[in-house]
């Protein structure tokens, strides 16, 4: 860069090279040879590195899975101020009869919207304002009472949203709740109990929760955030340098999983890598993958992509019986490996890749 900025340095360098009789081609060859020597690796390592180049990152949205930690936030939707409040279910109403104290009543509006009063029986009160209810009661009692003075007081109005936040505060959760996607793919929430989360995007889950709450608690707004992405995990076992749980990258293959585990050792049998995959009802299928073919071919058709909570097992020898291999895998699984790996090992074989 200095030579380009200062031409005199470039002239001086050219004169020196000419004086020494060194051709540029020889100079470049020496420099190139030194770089090549510094970057030399074994052929197998270079081939493995070439095969492990990841495809471009997927533009797909995040899909929720087992063990993901979610934060569900709740908000109140601003509502226009009404001129007069209309009586609703669970509101507490006090009806005072100044001249007939024996008729005075304090009632909570039941789900059917009707209250029961002495001498007149049931009276529909839902969706009436206090003045409208007062007028209605005077008409109802007009044939019974000579003095029709009636005072209606709204002692307590029921707000589903407020009651919901009171419930959250009762458990010390404030306006948000942290939940974990269970092994059955569901999460538990107040009032609506449980809802499926696995396989959805956070926005799809948010919309589903919102739909369920809107039927029960009008005015409640729900937002879903992913606090910890724990579902994109795979377990690599067998003839690898570092067995354990690793984070699944976009479109990962068994070969890339082996690389995450430090590579395979000299005893690895790469023609039959066993992949155990979780399916519905916590069952599993067993799939044999020829990683040696992946190493030898550049054809993308031989690429087999892993899914969250796949178990990748690198055996020492050909897998003759799946049941024997599953027993080896079971013995190798470390404790507290995660909810997503809590599925039944099924000796069935799906096929080979």
mmCIF file of C-alpha atoms in Angstrom:
data_model
loop_
_atom_site.group_PDB
_atom_site.id
_atom_site.type_symbol
_atom_site.label_atom_id
_atom_site.label_comp_id
_atom_site.label_asym_id
_atom_site.label_seq_id
_atom_site.Cartn_x
_atom_site.Cartn_y
_atom_site.Cartn_z
ATOM 1 C CA UNK A 1 0.000 0.000 0.000
ATOM 2 C CA UNK A 2 2.882 2.360 0.773
ATOM 3 C CA UNK A 3 4.382 1.644 -2.696
ATOM 4 C CA UNK A 4 1.117 2.596 -4.355
ATOM 5 C CA UNK A 5 0.836 5.725 -2.230
ATOM 6 C CA UNK A 6 4.488 6.687 -2.753
ATOM 7 C CA UNK A 7 5.729 5.887 -6.337
ATOM 8 C CA UNK A 8 9.405 6.489 -5.402
ATOM 9 C CA UNK A 9 9.310 3.360 -3.172
ATOM 10 C CA UNK A 10 8.048 1.318 -6.096
ATOM 11 C CA UNK A 11 10.844 2.538 -8.391
ATOM 12 C CA UNK A 12 13.445 1.752 -5.748
ATOM 13 C CA UNK A 13 12.048 -1.771 -5.297
ATOM 14 C CA UNK A 14 12.132 -2.454 -9.073
ATOM 15 C CA UNK A 15 15.717 -1.233 -9.328
ATOM 16 C CA UNK A 16 16.755 -3.529 -6.473
ATOM 17 C CA UNK A 17 15.147 -6.562 -8.114
ATOM 18 C CA UNK A 18 16.774 -5.732 -11.450
ATOM 19 C CA UNK A 19 20.156 -5.244 -9.777
ATOM 20 C CA UNK A 20 19.998 -8.654 -8.116
ATOM 21 C CA UNK A 21 18.860 -10.315 -11.328
ATOM 22 C CA UNK A 22 15.792 -11.896 -9.740
ATOM 23 C CA UNK A 23 12.855 -12.349 -12.041
ATOM 24 C CA UNK A 24 9.357 -11.569 -10.800
ATOM 25 C CA UNK A 25 8.199 -15.079 -11.689
ATOM 26 C CA UNK A 26 10.856 -16.665 -9.436
ATOM 27 C CA UNK A 27 10.047 -14.230 -6.647
ATOM 28 C CA UNK A 28 6.354 -14.999 -6.862
ATOM 29 C CA UNK A 29 7.094 -18.748 -6.978
ATOM 30 C CA UNK A 30 9.120 -18.515 -3.755
ATOM 31 C CA UNK A 31 6.410 -16.503 -2.044
ATOM 32 C CA UNK A 32 3.735 -18.906 -3.287
ATOM 33 C CA UNK A 33 5.685 -21.971 -2.176
ATOM 34 C CA UNK A 34 6.083 -20.551 1.311
ATOM 35 C CA UNK A 35 2.327 -19.893 1.601
ATOM 36 C CA UNK A 36 1.547 -23.383 0.337
ATOM 37 C CA UNK A 37 3.887 -24.975 2.843
ATOM 38 C CA UNK A 38 2.337 -22.973 5.675
ATOM 39 C CA UNK A 39 -1.198 -24.093 4.722
ATOM 40 C CA UNK A 40 -0.436 -27.779 4.032
ATOM 41 C CA UNK A 41 -2.739 -30.371 5.559
ATOM 42 C CA UNK A 42 -3.401 -34.026 4.975
ATOM 43 C CA UNK A 43 -5.486 -34.886 1.916
ATOM 44 C CA UNK A 44 -8.231 -36.483 3.999
ATOM 45 C CA UNK A 45 -8.551 -33.360 6.158
ATOM 46 C CA UNK A 46 -8.822 -31.137 3.075
ATOM 47 C CA UNK A 47 -11.453 -33.397 1.527
ATOM 48 C CA UNK A 48 -13.425 -33.438 4.771
ATOM 49 C CA UNK A 49 -13.209 -29.655 5.043
ATOM 50 C CA UNK A 50 -14.473 -29.242 1.490
ATOM 51 C CA UNK A 51 -17.400 -31.540 2.217
ATOM 52 C CA UNK A 52 -18.263 -29.636 5.392
ATOM 53 C CA UNK A 53 -18.892 -26.309 3.710
ATOM 54 C CA UNK A 54 -22.352 -25.297 4.857
ATOM 55 C CA UNK A 55 -25.017 -24.182 2.403
ATOM 56 C CA UNK A 56 -26.211 -20.563 2.587
ATOM 57 C CA UNK A 57 -28.238 -19.761 5.674
ATOM 58 C CA UNK A 58 -31.892 -20.606 5.351
ATOM 59 C CA UNK A 59 -34.254 -17.644 5.171
ATOM 60 C CA UNK A 60 -37.020 -19.660 6.850
ATOM 61 C CA UNK A 61 -38.569 -18.282 10.004
ATOM 62 C CA UNK A 62 -37.762 -19.937 13.311
ATOM 63 C CA UNK A 63 -39.902 -23.018 13.987
ATOM 64 C CA UNK A 64 -40.667 -23.777 17.617
ATOM 65 C CA UNK A 65 -39.763 -27.149 19.056
ATOM 66 C CA UNK A 66 -39.525 -29.158 22.254
ATOM 67 C CA UNK A 67 -37.489 -27.508 25.069
ATOM 68 C CA UNK A 68 -37.654 -24.014 23.557
ATOM 69 C CA UNK A 69 -38.089 -21.421 26.300
ATOM 70 C CA UNK A 70 -40.790 -18.894 25.421
ATOM 71 C CA UNK A 71 -41.833 -15.631 27.019
ATOM 72 C CA UNK A 72 -45.544 -14.934 26.674
ATOM 73 C CA UNK A 73 -46.329 -11.254 27.284
ATOM 74 C CA UNK A 74 -49.813 -9.941 27.989
ATOM 75 C CA UNK A 75 -51.066 -6.410 27.373
ATOM 76 C CA UNK A 76 -54.333 -4.501 27.653
ATOM 77 C CA UNK A 77 -55.818 -3.282 24.399
ATOM 78 C CA UNK A 78 -56.783 0.401 24.654
ATOM 79 C CA UNK A 79 -60.581 0.699 24.397
ATOM 80 C CA UNK A 80 -62.651 3.791 23.582
ATOM 81 C CA UNK A 81 -64.173 5.386 26.670
ATOM 82 C CA UNK A 82 -67.896 4.702 26.750
ATOM 83 C CA UNK A 83 -70.286 7.427 27.833
ATOM 84 C CA UNK A 84 -72.008 5.040 30.229
ATOM 85 C CA UNK A 85 -70.964 1.624 31.464
ATOM 86 C CA UNK A 86 -73.198 -1.286 30.495
ATOM 87 C CA UNK A 87 -73.783 -4.028 33.014
ATOM 88 C CA UNK A 88 -72.021 -7.299 32.296
ATOM 89 C CA UNK A 89 -71.809 -10.829 33.691
ATOM 90 C CA UNK A 90 -70.089 -11.035 37.132
ATOM 91 C CA UNK A 91 -70.826 -7.376 37.916
ATOM 92 C CA UNK A 92 -72.084 -6.762 41.439
ATOM 93 C CA UNK A 93 -75.251 -4.680 41.639
ATOM 94 C CA UNK A 94 -76.920 -3.210 44.728
ATOM 95 C CA UNK A 95 -80.635 -2.418 44.381
ATOM 96 C CA UNK A 96 -81.978 -0.221 47.166
ATOM 97 C CA UNK A 97 -85.691 0.274 47.939
ATOM 98 C CA UNK A 98 -85.822 3.261 50.381
ATOM 99 C CA UNK A 99 -89.468 2.647 51.350
ATOM 100 C CA UNK A 100 -89.287 -1.145 51.257
ATOM 101 C CA UNK A 101 -85.954 -2.144 52.840
ATOM 102 C CA UNK A 102 -86.996 -5.802 52.895
ATOM 103 C CA UNK A 103 -86.724 -5.805 49.085
ATOM 104 C CA UNK A 104 -83.195 -4.393 49.016
ATOM 105 C CA UNK A 105 -80.767 -6.798 47.324
ATOM 106 C CA UNK A 106 -77.124 -7.107 46.379
ATOM 107 C CA UNK A 107 -76.527 -9.559 43.564
ATOM 108 C CA UNK A 108 -73.810 -10.720 41.173
ATOM 109 C CA UNK A 109 -74.945 -11.007 37.577
ATOM 110 C CA UNK A 110 -74.881 -14.722 36.639
ATOM 111 C CA UNK A 111 -73.777 -16.104 33.231
ATOM 112 C CA UNK A 112 -77.323 -16.008 31.827
ATOM 113 C CA UNK A 113 -77.514 -12.260 32.506
ATOM 114 C CA UNK A 114 -80.643 -12.509 34.677
ATOM 115 C CA UNK A 115 -80.959 -11.609 38.360
ATOM 116 C CA UNK A 116 -83.688 -12.795 40.715
ATOM 117 C CA UNK A 117 -85.544 -10.228 42.840
ATOM 118 C CA UNK A 118 -88.237 -10.584 45.453
ATOM 119 C CA UNK A 119 -91.852 -10.408 44.260
ATOM 120 C CA UNK A 120 -90.965 -10.165 40.560
ATOM 121 C CA UNK A 121 -88.598 -13.060 39.928
ATOM 122 C CA UNK A 122 -86.034 -12.938 37.089
ATOM 123 C CA UNK A 123 -85.040 -9.670 35.420
ATOM 124 C CA UNK A 124 -82.691 -9.353 32.417
ATOM 125 C CA UNK A 125 -79.958 -6.816 33.277
ATOM 126 C CA UNK A 126 -76.971 -7.479 30.956
ATOM 127 C CA UNK A 127 -76.064 -4.690 28.512
ATOM 128 C CA UNK A 128 -78.184 -2.102 30.335
ATOM 129 C CA UNK A 129 -76.797 1.105 31.802
ATOM 130 C CA UNK A 130 -77.581 1.931 35.441
ATOM 131 C CA UNK A 131 -80.270 4.516 34.447
ATOM 132 C CA UNK A 132 -81.814 2.012 31.996
ATOM 133 C CA UNK A 133 -81.974 -0.701 34.671
ATOM 134 C CA UNK A 134 -83.446 1.775 37.175
ATOM 135 C CA UNK A 135 -86.202 2.691 34.718
ATOM 136 C CA UNK A 136 -86.876 -0.981 33.923
ATOM 137 C CA UNK A 137 -87.200 -1.936 37.607
ATOM 138 C CA UNK A 138 -89.612 0.923 38.280
ATOM 139 C CA UNK A 139 -91.806 -0.376 35.471
ATOM 140 C CA UNK A 140 -91.611 -3.959 36.751
ATOM 141 C CA UNK A 141 -92.552 -2.938 40.315
ATOM 142 C CA UNK A 142 -95.131 -0.295 39.319
ATOM 143 C CA UNK A 143 -98.085 -2.654 39.802
ATOM 144 C CA UNK A 144 -96.782 -3.912 43.171
ATOM 145 C CA UNK A 145 -95.368 -0.885 45.019
ATOM 146 C CA UNK A 146 -97.110 2.389 45.723
ATOM 147 C CA UNK A 147 -93.775 4.138 46.246
ATOM 148 C CA UNK A 148 -91.606 3.369 43.230
ATOM 149 C CA UNK A 149 -88.378 4.975 44.396
ATOM 150 C CA UNK A 150 -85.539 2.571 43.442
ATOM 151 C CA UNK A 151 -81.807 3.242 43.568
ATOM 152 C CA UNK A 152 -79.427 1.072 41.516
ATOM 153 C CA UNK A 153 -75.747 1.127 42.426
ATOM 154 C CA UNK A 154 -72.983 -0.645 40.493
ATOM 155 C CA UNK A 155 -71.014 -1.915 43.490
ATOM 156 C CA UNK A 156 -68.312 -3.622 41.449
ATOM 157 C CA UNK A 157 -67.869 -4.089 37.732
ATOM 158 C CA UNK A 158 -66.119 -7.199 36.506
ATOM 159 C CA UNK A 159 -63.181 -6.752 34.112
ATOM 160 C CA UNK A 160 -61.947 -10.035 32.599
ATOM 161 C CA UNK A 161 -58.636 -8.398 31.669
ATOM 162 C CA UNK A 162 -58.102 -7.030 35.172
ATOM 163 C CA UNK A 163 -59.021 -10.354 36.743
ATOM 164 C CA UNK A 164 -56.549 -12.075 34.439
ATOM 165 C CA UNK A 165 -53.722 -9.746 35.487
ATOM 166 C CA UNK A 166 -54.711 -10.254 39.114
ATOM 167 C CA UNK A 167 -54.291 -13.989 38.496
ATOM 168 C CA UNK A 168 -50.831 -13.462 36.993
ATOM 169 C CA UNK A 169 -49.773 -11.241 39.892
ATOM 170 C CA UNK A 170 -51.038 -13.850 42.324
ATOM 171 C CA UNK A 171 -48.327 -16.195 41.015
ATOM 172 C CA UNK A 172 -45.729 -13.421 40.880
ATOM 173 C CA UNK A 173 -45.546 -13.426 37.081
ATOM 174 C CA UNK A 174 -46.390 -9.771 36.342
ATOM 175 C CA UNK A 175 -47.363 -9.152 32.730
ATOM 176 C CA UNK A 176 -45.418 -12.055 31.248
ATOM 177 C CA UNK A 177 -45.024 -15.762 31.750
ATOM 178 C CA UNK A 178 -42.028 -17.953 30.899
ATOM 179 C CA UNK A 179 -42.975 -21.368 29.549
ATOM 180 C CA UNK A 180 -41.100 -24.364 28.127
ATOM 181 C CA UNK A 181 -42.380 -26.374 25.186
ATOM 182 C CA UNK A 182 -43.079 -29.788 26.673
ATOM 183 C CA UNK A 183 -42.129 -33.140 25.167
ATOM 184 C CA UNK A 184 -45.673 -33.415 23.762
ATOM 185 C CA UNK A 185 -45.146 -30.122 21.918
ATOM 186 C CA UNK A 186 -47.569 -28.120 24.067
ATOM 187 C CA UNK A 187 -47.310 -25.231 26.544
ATOM 188 C CA UNK A 188 -49.493 -24.440 29.557
ATOM 189 C CA UNK A 189 -51.092 -21.015 30.058
ATOM 190 C CA UNK A 190 -53.554 -19.532 32.573
ATOM 191 C CA UNK A 191 -57.275 -19.907 31.813
ATOM 192 C CA UNK A 192 -56.867 -21.671 28.430
ATOM 193 C CA UNK A 193 -54.764 -24.436 30.051
ATOM 194 C CA UNK A 194 -52.707 -25.841 27.143
ATOM 195 C CA UNK A 195 -52.075 -25.178 23.468
ATOM 196 C CA UNK A 196 -49.816 -26.742 20.846
ATOM 197 C CA UNK A 197 -46.586 -24.845 20.067
ATOM 198 C CA UNK A 198 -44.300 -27.328 18.299
ATOM 199 C CA UNK A 199 -43.990 -26.811 14.549
ATOM 200 C CA UNK A 200 -45.306 -23.235 14.613
ATOM 201 C CA UNK A 201 -43.536 -19.918 14.190
ATOM 202 C CA UNK A 202 -43.733 -17.525 17.177
ATOM 203 C CA UNK A 203 -46.177 -15.357 15.190
ATOM 204 C CA UNK A 204 -48.437 -18.332 14.392
ATOM 205 C CA UNK A 205 -48.443 -19.382 18.053
ATOM 206 C CA UNK A 206 -49.175 -15.802 19.113
ATOM 207 C CA UNK A 207 -52.164 -15.651 16.757
ATOM 208 C CA UNK A 208 -53.498 -18.992 18.028
ATOM 209 C CA UNK A 209 -53.188 -17.923 21.672
ATOM 210 C CA UNK A 210 -54.789 -14.569 20.870
ATOM 211 C CA UNK A 211 -57.719 -16.327 19.203
ATOM 212 C CA UNK A 212 -58.331 -18.548 22.230
ATOM 213 C CA UNK A 213 -58.077 -15.714 24.758
ATOM 214 C CA UNK A 214 -60.259 -13.311 22.740
ATOM 215 C CA UNK A 215 -63.244 -15.623 23.249
ATOM 216 C CA UNK A 216 -62.770 -15.550 27.021
ATOM 217 C CA UNK A 217 -61.024 -12.272 27.832
ATOM 218 C CA UNK A 218 -61.853 -9.463 25.382
ATOM 219 C CA UNK A 219 -59.280 -6.694 25.383
ATOM 220 C CA UNK A 220 -56.286 -8.946 26.076
ATOM 221 C CA UNK A 221 -53.334 -8.776 23.651
ATOM 222 C CA UNK A 222 -50.727 -11.559 23.539
ATOM 223 C CA UNK A 223 -47.157 -11.549 22.222
ATOM 224 C CA UNK A 224 -44.797 -14.551 21.970
ATOM 225 C CA UNK A 225 -41.024 -14.256 22.127
ATOM 226 C CA UNK A 226 -38.333 -16.949 22.033
ATOM 227 C CA UNK A 227 -36.154 -16.521 25.113
ATOM 228 C CA UNK A 228 -33.907 -19.537 24.493
ATOM 229 C CA UNK A 229 -33.662 -21.558 21.293
ATOM 230 C CA UNK A 230 -33.218 -24.977 22.825
ATOM 231 C CA UNK A 231 -35.005 -27.163 20.289
ATOM 232 C CA UNK A 232 -32.423 -27.129 17.492
ATOM 233 C CA UNK A 233 -30.282 -29.822 19.120
ATOM 234 C CA UNK A 234 -28.782 -33.086 17.930
ATOM 235 C CA UNK A 235 -26.969 -35.814 19.854
ATOM 236 C CA UNK A 236 -23.807 -37.316 18.345
ATOM 237 C CA UNK A 237 -22.544 -40.618 19.762
ATOM 238 C CA UNK A 238 -20.170 -43.451 18.907
ATOM 239 C CA UNK A 239 -16.807 -43.306 17.167
ATOM 240 C CA UNK A 240 -16.290 -39.534 17.317
ATOM 241 C CA UNK A 241 -13.849 -37.373 19.254
ATOM 242 C CA UNK A 242 -16.396 -35.585 21.466
ATOM 243 C CA UNK A 243 -19.787 -37.234 21.959
ATOM 244 C CA UNK A 244 -22.504 -34.873 23.116
ATOM 245 C CA UNK A 245 -25.339 -32.478 22.290
ATOM 246 C CA UNK A 246 -24.750 -29.899 19.561
ATOM 247 C CA UNK A 247 -26.757 -27.092 18.016
ATOM 248 C CA UNK A 248 -28.269 -27.911 14.650
ATOM 249 C CA UNK A 249 -27.259 -25.512 11.889
ATOM 250 C CA UNK A 250 -29.322 -24.825 8.792
ATOM 251 C CA UNK A 251 -29.676 -27.966 6.642
ATOM 252 C CA UNK A 252 -27.048 -29.897 8.629
ATOM 253 C CA UNK A 253 -26.034 -33.351 7.422
ATOM 254 C CA UNK A 254 -24.664 -36.309 9.435
ATOM 255 C CA UNK A 255 -21.227 -35.425 8.083
ATOM 256 C CA UNK A 256 -21.464 -31.929 9.525
ATOM 257 C CA UNK A 257 -22.728 -33.375 12.818
ATOM 258 C CA UNK A 258 -19.611 -35.553 12.985
ATOM 259 C CA UNK A 259 -17.492 -32.476 12.349
ATOM 260 C CA UNK A 260 -19.173 -30.668 15.274
ATOM 261 C CA UNK A 261 -18.193 -33.643 17.451
ATOM 262 C CA UNK A 262 -14.518 -33.269 16.519
ATOM 263 C CA UNK A 263 -14.528 -35.691 13.584
ATOM 264 C CA UNK A 264 -14.549 -39.475 13.396
ATOM 265 C CA UNK A 265 -11.780 -41.745 14.661
ATOM 266 C CA UNK A 266 -9.949 -44.620 12.957
ATOM 267 C CA UNK A 267 -12.551 -47.177 14.077
ATOM 268 C CA UNK A 268 -15.570 -45.436 12.515
ATOM 269 C CA UNK A 269 -17.605 -47.344 9.948
ATOM 270 C CA UNK A 270 -18.933 -44.554 7.722
ATOM 271 C CA UNK A 271 -21.003 -46.651 5.326
ATOM 272 C CA UNK A 272 -23.779 -47.115 7.882
ATOM 273 C CA UNK A 273 -24.238 -44.110 10.158
ATOM 274 C CA UNK A 274 -27.408 -44.667 12.185
ATOM 275 C CA UNK A 275 -29.783 -41.719 12.614
ATOM 276 C CA UNK A 276 -32.586 -42.101 15.172
ATOM 277 C CA UNK A 277 -35.419 -39.656 14.467
ATOM 278 C CA UNK A 278 -38.269 -38.609 16.731
ATOM 279 C CA UNK A 279 -41.743 -38.848 15.157
ATOM 280 C CA UNK A 280 -45.302 -38.443 16.442
ATOM 281 C CA UNK A 281 -46.434 -39.905 19.767
ATOM 282 C CA UNK A 282 -42.838 -39.866 21.076
ATOM 283 C CA UNK A 283 -41.912 -42.798 18.840
ATOM 284 C CA UNK A 284 -38.836 -43.030 16.641
ATOM 285 C CA UNK A 285 -37.564 -44.423 13.343
ATOM 286 C CA UNK A 286 -34.062 -45.634 12.491
ATOM 287 C CA UNK A 287 -32.354 -44.485 9.274
ATOM 288 C CA UNK A 288 -29.031 -45.721 7.859
ATOM 289 C CA UNK A 289 -26.956 -43.068 6.072
ATOM 290 C CA UNK A 290 -23.890 -43.725 3.909
ATOM 291 C CA UNK A 291 -21.537 -40.909 4.928
ATOM 292 C CA UNK A 292 -18.663 -42.437 2.961
ATOM 293 C CA UNK A 293 -20.669 -41.813 -0.197
ATOM 294 C CA UNK A 294 -21.212 -38.207 0.875
ATOM 295 C CA UNK A 295 -17.454 -37.813 1.201
ATOM 296 C CA UNK A 296 -16.749 -39.278 -2.221
ATOM 297 C CA UNK A 297 -19.496 -37.530 -4.209
ATOM 298 C CA UNK A 298 -20.156 -33.844 -4.764
ATOM 299 C CA UNK A 299 -23.693 -34.628 -5.948
ATOM 300 C CA UNK A 300 -26.190 -32.849 -3.676
ATOM 301 C CA UNK A 301 -28.692 -35.679 -4.171
ATOM 302 C CA UNK A 302 -26.818 -37.779 -1.616
ATOM 303 C CA UNK A 303 -27.169 -35.117 1.086
ATOM 304 C CA UNK A 304 -29.337 -36.251 3.974
ATOM 305 C CA UNK A 305 -30.455 -33.411 6.241
ATOM 306 C CA UNK A 306 -30.877 -33.768 9.975
ATOM 307 C CA UNK A 307 -33.841 -32.622 12.012
ATOM 308 C CA UNK A 308 -34.044 -31.328 15.609
ATOM 309 C CA UNK A 309 -33.426 -34.047 18.197
ATOM 310 C CA UNK A 310 -31.960 -36.538 15.766
ATOM 311 C CA UNK A 311 -29.442 -38.928 17.346
ATOM 312 C CA UNK A 312 -26.420 -39.555 15.095
ATOM 313 C CA UNK A 313 -24.592 -42.786 15.959
ATOM 314 C CA UNK A 314 -21.241 -43.644 14.336
ATOM 315 C CA UNK A 315 -20.686 -47.431 14.697
ATOM 316 C CA UNK A 316 -17.490 -49.474 14.656
ATOM 317 C CA UNK A 317 -18.831 -52.049 12.227
ATOM 318 C CA UNK A 318 -21.815 -52.646 9.933
ATOM 319 C CA UNK A 319 -25.215 -52.451 11.622
ATOM 320 C CA UNK A 320 -26.542 -56.002 11.332
ATOM 321 C CA UNK A 321 -29.338 -55.648 13.879
ATOM 322 C CA UNK A 322 -30.925 -52.299 14.630
ATOM 323 C CA UNK A 323 -31.965 -53.538 18.088
ATOM 324 C CA UNK A 324 -28.318 -54.185 19.037
ATOM 325 C CA UNK A 325 -27.275 -50.735 17.878
ATOM 326 C CA UNK A 326 -30.163 -49.152 19.795
ATOM 327 C CA UNK A 327 -28.985 -50.889 22.952
ATOM 328 C CA UNK A 328 -25.510 -49.409 22.423
ATOM 329 C CA UNK A 329 -27.042 -45.962 21.862
ATOM 330 C CA UNK A 330 -29.197 -46.244 24.976
ATOM 331 C CA UNK A 331 -26.127 -47.045 27.087
ATOM 332 C CA UNK A 332 -24.229 -44.062 25.641
ATOM 333 C CA UNK A 333 -26.929 -41.388 26.139
ATOM 334 C CA UNK A 334 -25.815 -39.049 28.955
ATOM 335 C CA UNK A 335 -28.234 -38.101 31.771
ATOM 336 C CA UNK A 336 -30.197 -34.822 31.627
ATOM 337 C CA UNK A 337 -29.732 -34.672 27.878
ATOM 338 C CA UNK A 338 -32.968 -32.689 27.333
ATOM 339 C CA UNK A 339 -36.717 -33.123 26.891
ATOM 340 C CA UNK A 340 -36.481 -33.444 23.123
ATOM 341 C CA UNK A 341 -34.533 -36.689 23.344
ATOM 342 C CA UNK A 342 -37.169 -38.240 25.638
ATOM 343 C CA UNK A 343 -38.738 -40.570 23.112
ATOM 344 C CA UNK A 344 -39.053 -44.311 22.744
ATOM 345 C CA UNK A 345 -36.275 -45.993 20.798
ATOM 346 C CA UNK A 346 -38.112 -47.991 18.158
ATOM 347 C CA UNK A 347 -36.219 -50.892 16.566
ATOM 348 C CA UNK A 348 -38.008 -50.302 13.242
ATOM 349 C CA UNK A 349 -35.908 -49.301 10.232
ATOM 350 C CA UNK A 350 -37.181 -46.632 7.854
ATOM 351 C CA UNK A 351 -34.570 -47.073 5.159
ATOM 352 C CA UNK A 352 -31.121 -46.151 3.908
ATOM 353 C CA UNK A 353 -29.640 -42.989 2.395
#
